[in-house]
PDB file of N, CA and C in Angstrom:
ATOM      1  N   MET Z   1      -9.556  -4.078 -11.688  1.00  0.00           N
ATOM      2  CA  MET Z   1      -8.499  -3.139 -11.601  1.00  0.00           C
ATOM      3  C   MET Z   1      -8.024  -2.886 -10.070  1.00  0.00           C
ATOM      4  N   LEU Z   2      -9.104  -2.908  -9.213  1.00  0.00           N
ATOM      5  CA  LEU Z   2      -8.712  -2.719  -7.802  1.00  0.00           C
ATOM      6  C   LEU Z   2      -7.952  -3.899  -7.305  1.00  0.00           C
ATOM      7  N   ALA Z   3      -8.271  -5.082  -7.703  1.00  0.00           N
ATOM      8  CA  ALA Z   3      -7.516  -6.261  -7.258  1.00  0.00           C
ATOM      9  C   ALA Z   3      -6.089  -6.167  -7.827  1.00  0.00           C
ATOM     10  N   LEU Z   4      -5.881  -5.738  -9.079  1.00  0.00           N
ATOM     11  CA  LEU Z   4      -4.529  -5.622  -9.629  1.00  0.00           C
ATOM     12  C   LEU Z   4      -3.729  -4.527  -8.848  1.00  0.00           C
ATOM     13  N   ALA Z   5      -4.342  -3.403  -8.560  1.00  0.00           N
ATOM     14  CA  ALA Z   5      -3.722  -2.329  -7.822  1.00  0.00           C
ATOM     15  C   ALA Z   5      -3.290  -2.825  -6.422  1.00  0.00           C
ATOM     16  N   ALA Z   6      -4.181  -3.491  -5.736  1.00  0.00           N
ATOM     17  CA  ALA Z   6      -3.872  -4.036  -4.382  1.00  0.00           C
ATOM     18  C   ALA Z   6      -2.784  -5.075  -4.469  1.00  0.00           C
ATOM     19  N   ALA Z   7      -2.871  -5.955  -5.403  1.00  0.00           N
ATOM     20  CA  ALA Z   7      -1.862  -7.015  -5.499  1.00  0.00           C
ATOM     21  C   ALA Z   7      -0.454  -6.348  -5.832  1.00  0.00           C
ATOM     22  N   GLY Z   8      -0.447  -5.420  -6.746  1.00  0.00           N
ATOM     23  CA  GLY Z   8       0.773  -4.730  -7.061  1.00  0.00           C
ATOM     24  C   GLY Z   8       1.372  -4.010  -5.877  1.00  0.00           C
ATOM     25  N   ALA Z   9       0.542  -3.376  -5.111  1.00  0.00           N
ATOM     26  CA  ALA Z   9       1.096  -2.673  -3.907  1.00  0.00           C
ATOM     27  C   ALA Z   9       1.621  -3.633  -2.859  1.00  0.00           C
ATOM     28  N   ILE Z  10       0.911  -4.733  -2.722  1.00  0.00           N
ATOM     29  CA  ILE Z  10       1.428  -5.734  -1.721  1.00  0.00           C
ATOM     30  C   ILE Z  10       2.692  -6.343  -2.171  1.00  0.00           C
ATOM     31  N   VAL Z  11       2.746  -6.722  -3.451  1.00  0.00           N
ATOM     32  CA  VAL Z  11       3.980  -7.299  -3.967  1.00  0.00           C
ATOM     33  C   VAL Z  11       5.130  -6.296  -3.806  1.00  0.00           C
ATOM     34  N   ASN Z  12       4.904  -5.032  -4.049  1.00  0.00           N
ATOM     35  CA  ASN Z  12       5.939  -3.951  -3.947  1.00  0.00           C
ATOM     36  C   ASN Z  12       6.400  -3.942  -2.534  1.00  0.00           C
ATOM     37  N   LEU Z  13       5.492  -3.959  -1.590  1.00  0.00           N
ATOM     38  CA  LEU Z  13       5.865  -3.916  -0.165  1.00  0.00           C
ATOM     39  C   LEU Z  13       6.629  -5.153   0.259  1.00  0.00           C
ATOM     40  N   LEU Z  14       6.267  -6.290  -0.252  1.00  0.00           N
ATOM     41  CA  LEU Z  14       6.966  -7.511   0.126  1.00  0.00           C
ATOM     42  C   LEU Z  14       8.393  -7.517  -0.470  1.00  0.00           C
ATOM     43  N   VAL Z  15       8.529  -7.081  -1.732  1.00  0.00           N
ATOM     44  CA  VAL Z  15       9.870  -7.059  -2.316  1.00  0.00           C
ATOM     45  C   VAL Z  15      10.800  -6.050  -1.527  1.00  0.00           C
ATOM     46  N   LEU Z  16      10.255  -4.897  -1.097  1.00  0.00           N
ATOM     47  CA  LEU Z  16      11.012  -3.931  -0.351  1.00  0.00           C
ATOM     48  C   LEU Z  16      11.426  -4.569   1.001  1.00  0.00           C
ATOM     49  N   ALA Z  17      10.471  -5.241   1.650  1.00  0.00           N
ATOM     50  CA  ALA Z  17      10.780  -5.887   2.901  1.00  0.00           C
ATOM     51  C   ALA Z  17      11.848  -6.937   2.767  1.00  0.00           C
ATOM     52  N   TRP Z  18      11.818  -7.726   1.629  1.00  0.00           N
ATOM     53  CA  TRP Z  18      12.817  -8.782   1.382  1.00  0.00           C
ATOM     54  C   TRP Z  18      14.210  -8.131   1.178  1.00  0.00           C
ATOM     55  N   ILE Z  19      14.226  -6.986   0.426  1.00  0.00           N
ATOM     56  CA  ILE Z  19      15.481  -6.328   0.194  1.00  0.00           C
ATOM     57  C   ILE Z  19      16.049  -5.862   1.536  1.00  0.00           C
ATOM     58  N   TRP Z  20      15.260  -5.306   2.428  1.00  0.00           N
ATOM     59  CA  TRP Z  20      15.769  -4.848   3.677  1.00  0.00           C
ATOM     60  C   TRP Z  20      16.200  -5.968   4.569  1.00  0.00           C
ATOM     61  N   HIS Z  21      15.513  -7.117   4.436  1.00  0.00           N
ATOM     62  CA  HIS Z  21      15.866  -8.321   5.194  1.00  0.00           C
ATOM     63  C   HIS Z  21      17.317  -8.785   4.697  1.00  0.00           C
ATOM     64  N   LEU Z  22      17.466  -8.837   3.385  1.00  0.00           N
ATOM     65  CA  LEU Z  22      18.710  -9.327   2.875  1.00  0.00           C
ATOM     66  C   LEU Z  22      19.921  -8.386   3.274  1.00  0.00           C
ATOM     67  N   ARG Z  23      19.627  -7.062   3.240  1.00  0.00           N
ATOM     68  CA  ARG Z  23      20.685  -6.153   3.564  1.00  0.00           C
ATOM     69  C   ARG Z  23      21.093  -6.319   5.042  1.00  0.00           C
ATOM     70  N   ALA Z  24      20.149  -6.637   5.911  1.00  0.00           N
ATOM     71  CA  ALA Z  24      20.421  -6.683   7.315  1.00  0.00           C
ATOM     72  C   ALA Z  24      21.075  -8.018   7.792  1.00  0.00           C
ATOM     73  N   ARG Z  25      21.126  -8.974   6.906  1.00  0.00           N
ATOM     74  CA  ARG Z  25      21.729 -10.293   7.219  1.00  0.00           C
ATOM     75  C   ARG Z  25      23.226 -10.161   7.571  1.00  0.00           C
ATOM     76  N   PRO Z  26      23.747 -10.901   8.543  1.00  0.00           N
ATOM     77  CA  PRO Z  26      25.089 -10.796   8.912  1.00  0.00           C
ATOM     78  C   PRO Z  26      26.049 -11.219   7.707  1.00  0.00           C
ATOM     79  N   SER Z  27      25.570 -12.117   6.842  1.00  0.00           N
ATOM     80  CA  SER Z  27      26.418 -12.553   5.820  1.00  0.00           C
ATOM     81  C   SER Z  27      26.568 -11.504   4.662  1.00  0.00           C
ATOM     82  N   ALA Z  28      25.752 -10.516   4.708  1.00  0.00           N
ATOM     83  CA  ALA Z  28      25.843  -9.381   3.724  1.00  0.00           C
ATOM     84  C   ALA Z  28      26.612  -8.236   4.234  1.00  0.00           C
ATOM     85  N   GLN Z  29      27.023  -8.275   5.461  1.00  0.00           N
ATOM     86  CA  GLN Z  29      27.807  -7.086   6.020  1.00  0.00           C
ATOM     87  C   GLN Z  29      29.102  -6.790   5.334  1.00  0.00           C
ATOM     88  N   TRP Z  30      29.780  -7.846   4.851  1.00  0.00           N
ATOM     89  CA  TRP Z  30      31.096  -7.577   4.205  1.00  0.00           C
ATOM     90  C   TRP Z  30      30.971  -6.852   2.878  1.00  0.00           C
ATOM     91  N   ARG Z  31      29.813  -6.988   2.228  1.00  0.00           N
ATOM     92  CA  ARG Z  31      29.723  -6.372   0.879  1.00  0.00           C
ATOM     93  C   ARG Z  31      28.723  -5.146   0.990  1.00  0.00           C
ATOM     94  N   ARG Z  32      28.299  -4.852   2.194  1.00  0.00           N
ATOM     95  CA  ARG Z  32      27.355  -3.760   2.340  1.00  0.00           C
ATOM     96  C   ARG Z  32      27.922  -2.409   2.022  1.00  0.00           C
ATOM     97  N   ARG Z  33      27.173  -1.636   1.302  1.00  0.00           N
ATOM     98  CA  ARG Z  33      27.643  -0.275   0.987  1.00  0.00           C
ATOM     99  C   ARG Z  33      26.562   0.720   1.460  1.00  0.00           C
ATOM    100  N   GLU Z  34      26.956   1.918   1.568  1.00  0.00           N
ATOM    101  CA  GLU Z  34      26.003   2.925   2.052  1.00  0.00           C
ATOM    102  C   GLU Z  34      24.964   3.208   0.943  1.00  0.00           C
ATOM    103  N   ILE Z  35      23.767   3.249   1.287  1.00  0.00           N
ATOM    104  CA  ILE Z  35      22.690   3.569   0.364  1.00  0.00           C
ATOM    105  C   ILE Z  35      22.603   5.036   0.051  1.00  0.00           C
ATOM    106  N   SER Z  36      22.522   5.359  -1.181  1.00  0.00           N
ATOM    107  CA  SER Z  36      22.564   6.764  -1.566  1.00  0.00           C
ATOM    108  C   SER Z  36      21.223   7.434  -1.098  1.00  0.00           C
ATOM    109  N   ILE Z  37      21.281   8.742  -1.058  1.00  0.00           N
ATOM    110  CA  ILE Z  37      20.056   9.447  -0.623  1.00  0.00           C
ATOM    111  C   ILE Z  37      18.931   9.240  -1.684  1.00  0.00           C
ATOM    112  N   LYS Z  38      19.321   9.214  -2.906  1.00  0.00           N
ATOM    113  CA  LYS Z  38      18.383   8.951  -3.996  1.00  0.00           C
ATOM    114  C   LYS Z  38      17.655   7.620  -3.864  1.00  0.00           C
ATOM    115  N   GLU Z  39      18.478   6.554  -3.573  1.00  0.00           N
ATOM    116  CA  GLU Z  39      17.833   5.216  -3.386  1.00  0.00           C
ATOM    117  C   GLU Z  39      16.973   5.206  -2.121  1.00  0.00           C
ATOM    118  N   ARG Z  40      17.413   5.798  -1.057  1.00  0.00           N
ATOM    119  CA  ARG Z  40      16.595   5.817   0.158  1.00  0.00           C
ATOM    120  C   ARG Z  40      15.294   6.598  -0.045  1.00  0.00           C
ATOM    121  N   ARG Z  41      15.387   7.717  -0.755  1.00  0.00           N
ATOM    122  CA  ARG Z  41      14.159   8.488  -1.094  1.00  0.00           C
ATOM    123  C   ARG Z  41      13.220   7.656  -1.963  1.00  0.00           C
ATOM    124  N   SER Z  42      13.789   6.966  -2.974  1.00  0.00           N
ATOM    125  CA  SER Z  42      13.021   6.180  -3.868  1.00  0.00           C
ATOM    126  C   SER Z  42      12.244   5.007  -3.119  1.00  0.00           C
ATOM    127  N   GLU Z  43      12.943   4.443  -2.217  1.00  0.00           N
ATOM    128  CA  GLU Z  43      12.346   3.330  -1.417  1.00  0.00           C
ATOM    129  C   GLU Z  43      11.163   3.868  -0.493  1.00  0.00           C
ATOM    130  N   ARG Z  44      11.472   4.967   0.114  1.00  0.00           N
ATOM    131  CA  ARG Z  44      10.418   5.613   0.924  1.00  0.00           C
ATOM    132  C   ARG Z  44       9.200   6.029   0.111  1.00  0.00           C
ATOM    133  N   LEU Z  45       9.402   6.559  -1.068  1.00  0.00           N
ATOM    134  CA  LEU Z  45       8.304   6.909  -1.933  1.00  0.00           C
ATOM    135  C   LEU Z  45       7.514   5.716  -2.345  1.00  0.00           C
ATOM    136  N   GLN Z  46       8.242   4.649  -2.700  1.00  0.00           N
ATOM    137  CA  GLN Z  46       7.509   3.389  -3.056  1.00  0.00           C
ATOM    138  C   GLN Z  46       6.625   2.891  -1.930  1.00  0.00           C
ATOM    139  N   VAL Z  47       7.181   2.926  -0.646  1.00  0.00           N
ATOM    140  CA  VAL Z  47       6.400   2.478   0.400  1.00  0.00           C
ATOM    141  C   VAL Z  47       5.134   3.336   0.618  1.00  0.00           C
ATOM    142  N   ALA Z  48       5.383   4.632   0.570  1.00  0.00           N
ATOM    143  CA  ALA Z  48       4.262   5.589   0.728  1.00  0.00           C
ATOM    144  C   ALA Z  48       3.178   5.437  -0.299  1.00  0.00           C
ATOM    145  N   LEU Z  49       3.637   5.314  -1.558  1.00  0.00           N
ATOM    146  CA  LEU Z  49       2.624   5.098  -2.602  1.00  0.00           C
ATOM    147  C   LEU Z  49       1.883   3.779  -2.503  1.00  0.00           C
ATOM    148  N   SER Z  50       2.609   2.769  -2.067  1.00  0.00           N
ATOM    149  CA  SER Z  50       1.917   1.419  -1.874  1.00  0.00           C
ATOM    150  C   SER Z  50       0.898   1.499  -0.776  1.00  0.00           C
ATOM    151  N   ILE Z  51       1.261   2.166   0.259  1.00  0.00           N
ATOM    152  CA  ILE Z  51       0.299   2.255   1.399  1.00  0.00           C
ATOM    153  C   ILE Z  51      -0.884   3.176   0.991  1.00  0.00           C
ATOM    154  N   VAL Z  52      -0.673   4.264   0.257  1.00  0.00           N
ATOM    155  CA  VAL Z  52      -1.766   5.094  -0.186  1.00  0.00           C
ATOM    156  C   VAL Z  52      -2.599   4.279  -1.134  1.00  0.00           C
ATOM    157  N   THR Z  53      -2.026   3.532  -1.978  1.00  0.00           N
ATOM    158  CA  THR Z  53      -2.806   2.636  -2.940  1.00  0.00           C
ATOM    159  C   THR Z  53      -3.748   1.679  -2.154  1.00  0.00           C
ATOM    160  N   LEU Z  54      -3.186   1.054  -1.175  1.00  0.00           N
ATOM    161  CA  LEU Z  54      -3.988   0.111  -0.326  1.00  0.00           C
ATOM    162  C   LEU Z  54      -5.138   0.798   0.401  1.00  0.00           C
ATOM    163  N   ILE Z  55      -4.807   2.035   0.907  1.00  0.00           N
ATOM    164  CA  ILE Z  55      -5.900   2.804   1.579  1.00  0.00           C
ATOM    165  C   ILE Z  55      -7.003   3.257   0.583  1.00  0.00           C
ATOM    166  N   LEU Z  56      -6.575   3.689  -0.561  1.00  0.00           N
ATOM    167  CA  LEU Z  56      -7.567   4.109  -1.568  1.00  0.00           C
ATOM    168  C   LEU Z  56      -8.417   2.872  -2.071  1.00  0.00           C
ATOM    169  N   VAL Z  57      -7.799   1.707  -2.279  1.00  0.00           N
ATOM    170  CA  VAL Z  57      -8.574   0.511  -2.685  1.00  0.00           C
ATOM    171  C   VAL Z  57      -9.566   0.184  -1.549  1.00  0.00           C
ATOM    172  N   GLY Z  58      -9.053   0.239  -0.267  1.00  0.00           N
ATOM    173  CA  GLY Z  58      -9.981  -0.069   0.814  1.00  0.00           C
ATOM    174  C   GLY Z  58     -11.167   0.928   0.945  1.00  0.00           C
ATOM    175  N   LEU Z  59     -10.892   2.220   0.700  1.00  0.00           N
ATOM    176  CA  LEU Z  59     -11.946   3.252   0.743  1.00  0.00           C
ATOM    177  C   LEU Z  59     -12.940   3.057  -0.393  1.00  0.00           C
ATOM    178  N   GLU Z  60     -12.421   2.721  -1.607  1.00  0.00           N
ATOM    179  CA  GLU Z  60     -13.313   2.494  -2.746  1.00  0.00           C
ATOM    180  C   GLU Z  60     -14.205   1.304  -2.505  1.00  0.00           C
ATOM    181  N   THR Z  61     -13.603   0.194  -1.967  1.00  0.00           N
ATOM    182  CA  THR Z  61     -14.380  -1.003  -1.664  1.00  0.00           C
ATOM    183  C   THR Z  61     -15.419  -0.750  -0.607  1.00  0.00           C
ATOM    184  N   TRP Z  62     -15.111   0.061   0.417  1.00  0.00           N
ATOM    185  CA  TRP Z  62     -16.060   0.400   1.461  1.00  0.00           C
ATOM    186  C   TRP Z  62     -17.176   1.354   0.952  1.00  0.00           C
ATOM    187  N   THR Z  63     -16.816   2.333   0.252  1.00  0.00           N
ATOM    188  CA  THR Z  63     -17.805   3.397  -0.100  1.00  0.00           C
ATOM    189  C   THR Z  63     -18.558   3.104  -1.403  1.00  0.00           C
ATOM    190  N   HIS Z  64     -18.127   2.221  -2.220  1.00  0.00           N
ATOM    191  CA  HIS Z  64     -18.768   1.944  -3.521  1.00  0.00           C
ATOM    192  C   HIS Z  64     -20.250   1.506  -3.321  1.00  0.00           C
ATOM    193  N   PRO Z  65     -20.563   0.597  -2.415  1.00  0.00           N
ATOM    194  CA  PRO Z  65     -21.969   0.239  -2.259  1.00  0.00           C
ATOM    195  C   PRO Z  65     -22.867   1.365  -1.780  1.00  0.00           C
ATOM    196  N   MET Z  66     -22.236   2.290  -1.020  1.00  0.00           N
ATOM    197  CA  MET Z  66     -23.041   3.471  -0.496  1.00  0.00           C
ATOM    198  C   MET Z  66     -23.340   4.406  -1.641  1.00  0.00           C
ATOM    199  N   VAL Z  67     -22.383   4.651  -2.506  1.00  0.00           N
ATOM    200  CA  VAL Z  67     -22.613   5.617  -3.596  1.00  0.00           C
ATOM    201  C   VAL Z  67     -23.392   4.988  -4.781  1.00  0.00           C
ATOM    202  N   HIS Z  68     -23.126   3.781  -5.059  1.00  0.00           N
ATOM    203  CA  HIS Z  68     -23.768   3.149  -6.230  1.00  0.00           C
ATOM    204  C   HIS Z  68     -24.758   2.058  -5.704  1.00  0.00           C
ATOM    205  N   ARG Z  69     -25.738   2.533  -4.961  1.00  0.00           N
ATOM    206  CA  ARG Z  69     -26.704   1.610  -4.345  1.00  0.00           C
ATOM    207  C   ARG Z  69     -27.623   1.141  -5.449  1.00  0.00           C
ATOM    208  N   THR Z  70     -27.933  -0.085  -5.391  1.00  0.00           N
ATOM    209  CA  THR Z  70     -28.919  -0.709  -6.354  1.00  0.00           C
ATOM    210  C   THR Z  70     -30.197  -1.068  -5.586  1.00  0.00           C
ATOM    211  N   GLY Z  71     -31.265  -1.063  -6.312  1.00  0.00           N
ATOM    212  CA  GLY Z  71     -32.546  -1.311  -5.643  1.00  0.00           C
ATOM    213  C   GLY Z  71     -33.319  -0.095  -5.355  1.00  0.00           C
ATOM    214  N   PRO Z  72     -34.458  -0.224  -4.659  1.00  0.00           N
ATOM    215  CA  PRO Z  72     -35.199   0.955  -4.374  1.00  0.00           C
ATOM    216  C   PRO Z  72     -34.546   1.857  -3.291  1.00  0.00           C
ATOM    217  N   PRO Z  73     -34.882   3.106  -3.334  1.00  0.00           N
ATOM    218  CA  PRO Z  73     -34.284   3.998  -2.315  1.00  0.00           C
ATOM    219  C   PRO Z  73     -34.785   3.629  -0.919  1.00  0.00           C
ATOM    220  N   PRO Z  74     -34.043   3.992   0.078  1.00  0.00           N
ATOM    221  CA  PRO Z  74     -34.455   3.658   1.466  1.00  0.00           C
ATOM    222  C   PRO Z  74     -35.762   4.305   1.799  1.00  0.00           C
ATOM    223  N   MET Z  75     -36.605   3.679   2.565  1.00  0.00           N
ATOM    224  CA  MET Z  75     -37.891   4.233   3.000  1.00  0.00           C
ATOM    225  C   MET Z  75     -37.703   5.374   4.003  1.00  0.00           C
ATOM    226  N   VAL Z  76     -38.448   6.462   3.862  1.00  0.00           N
ATOM    227  CA  VAL Z  76     -38.400   7.537   4.780  1.00  0.00           C
ATOM    228  C   VAL Z  76     -39.723   7.499   5.569  1.00  0.00           C
ATOM    229  N   HIS Z  77     -39.513   7.343   6.846  1.00  0.00           N
ATOM    230  CA  HIS Z  77     -40.717   7.239   7.673  1.00  0.00           C
ATOM    231  C   HIS Z  77     -41.037   8.605   8.363  1.00  0.00           C
ATOM    232  N   SER Z  78     -42.268   9.035   8.203  1.00  0.00           N
ATOM    233  CA  SER Z  78     -42.656  10.325   8.716  1.00  0.00           C
ATOM    234  C   SER Z  78     -43.414  10.064  10.004  1.00  0.00           C
ATOM    235  N   LYS Z  79     -43.570  11.026  10.886  1.00  0.00           N
ATOM    236  CA  LYS Z  79     -44.344  10.874  12.179  1.00  0.00           C
ATOM    237  C   LYS Z  79     -45.844  10.795  11.928  1.00  0.00           C
ATOM    238  N   ASN Z  80     -46.339  11.293  10.836  1.00  0.00           N
ATOM    239  CA  ASN Z  80     -47.803  11.350  10.563  1.00  0.00           C
ATOM    240  C   ASN Z  80     -48.282  10.050   9.935  1.00  0.00           C
ATOM    241  N   SER Z  81     -47.457   9.150   9.633  1.00  0.00           N
ATOM    242  CA  SER Z  81     -47.907   7.883   8.992  1.00  0.00           C
ATOM    243  C   SER Z  81     -48.642   6.979   9.867  1.00  0.00           C
TER     244      SER Z  81
END
């Protein structure tokens, strides 16, 4: 599930970057129209959610072994031993 979430977020960011690239091309200037506030807000939300998804996947990947440790518990050394 984490791999699917990360892949989806990356694909979403790549598609948005490609859209921005196509809009910025000189050959697209003649048909370019102003982007509505709703579309701009939607794109920003998609970028933010994709970045949050990637951060959460990274945090889960990093913290999972710490929380769900397998094997014996770590040894505690006392000064009297």
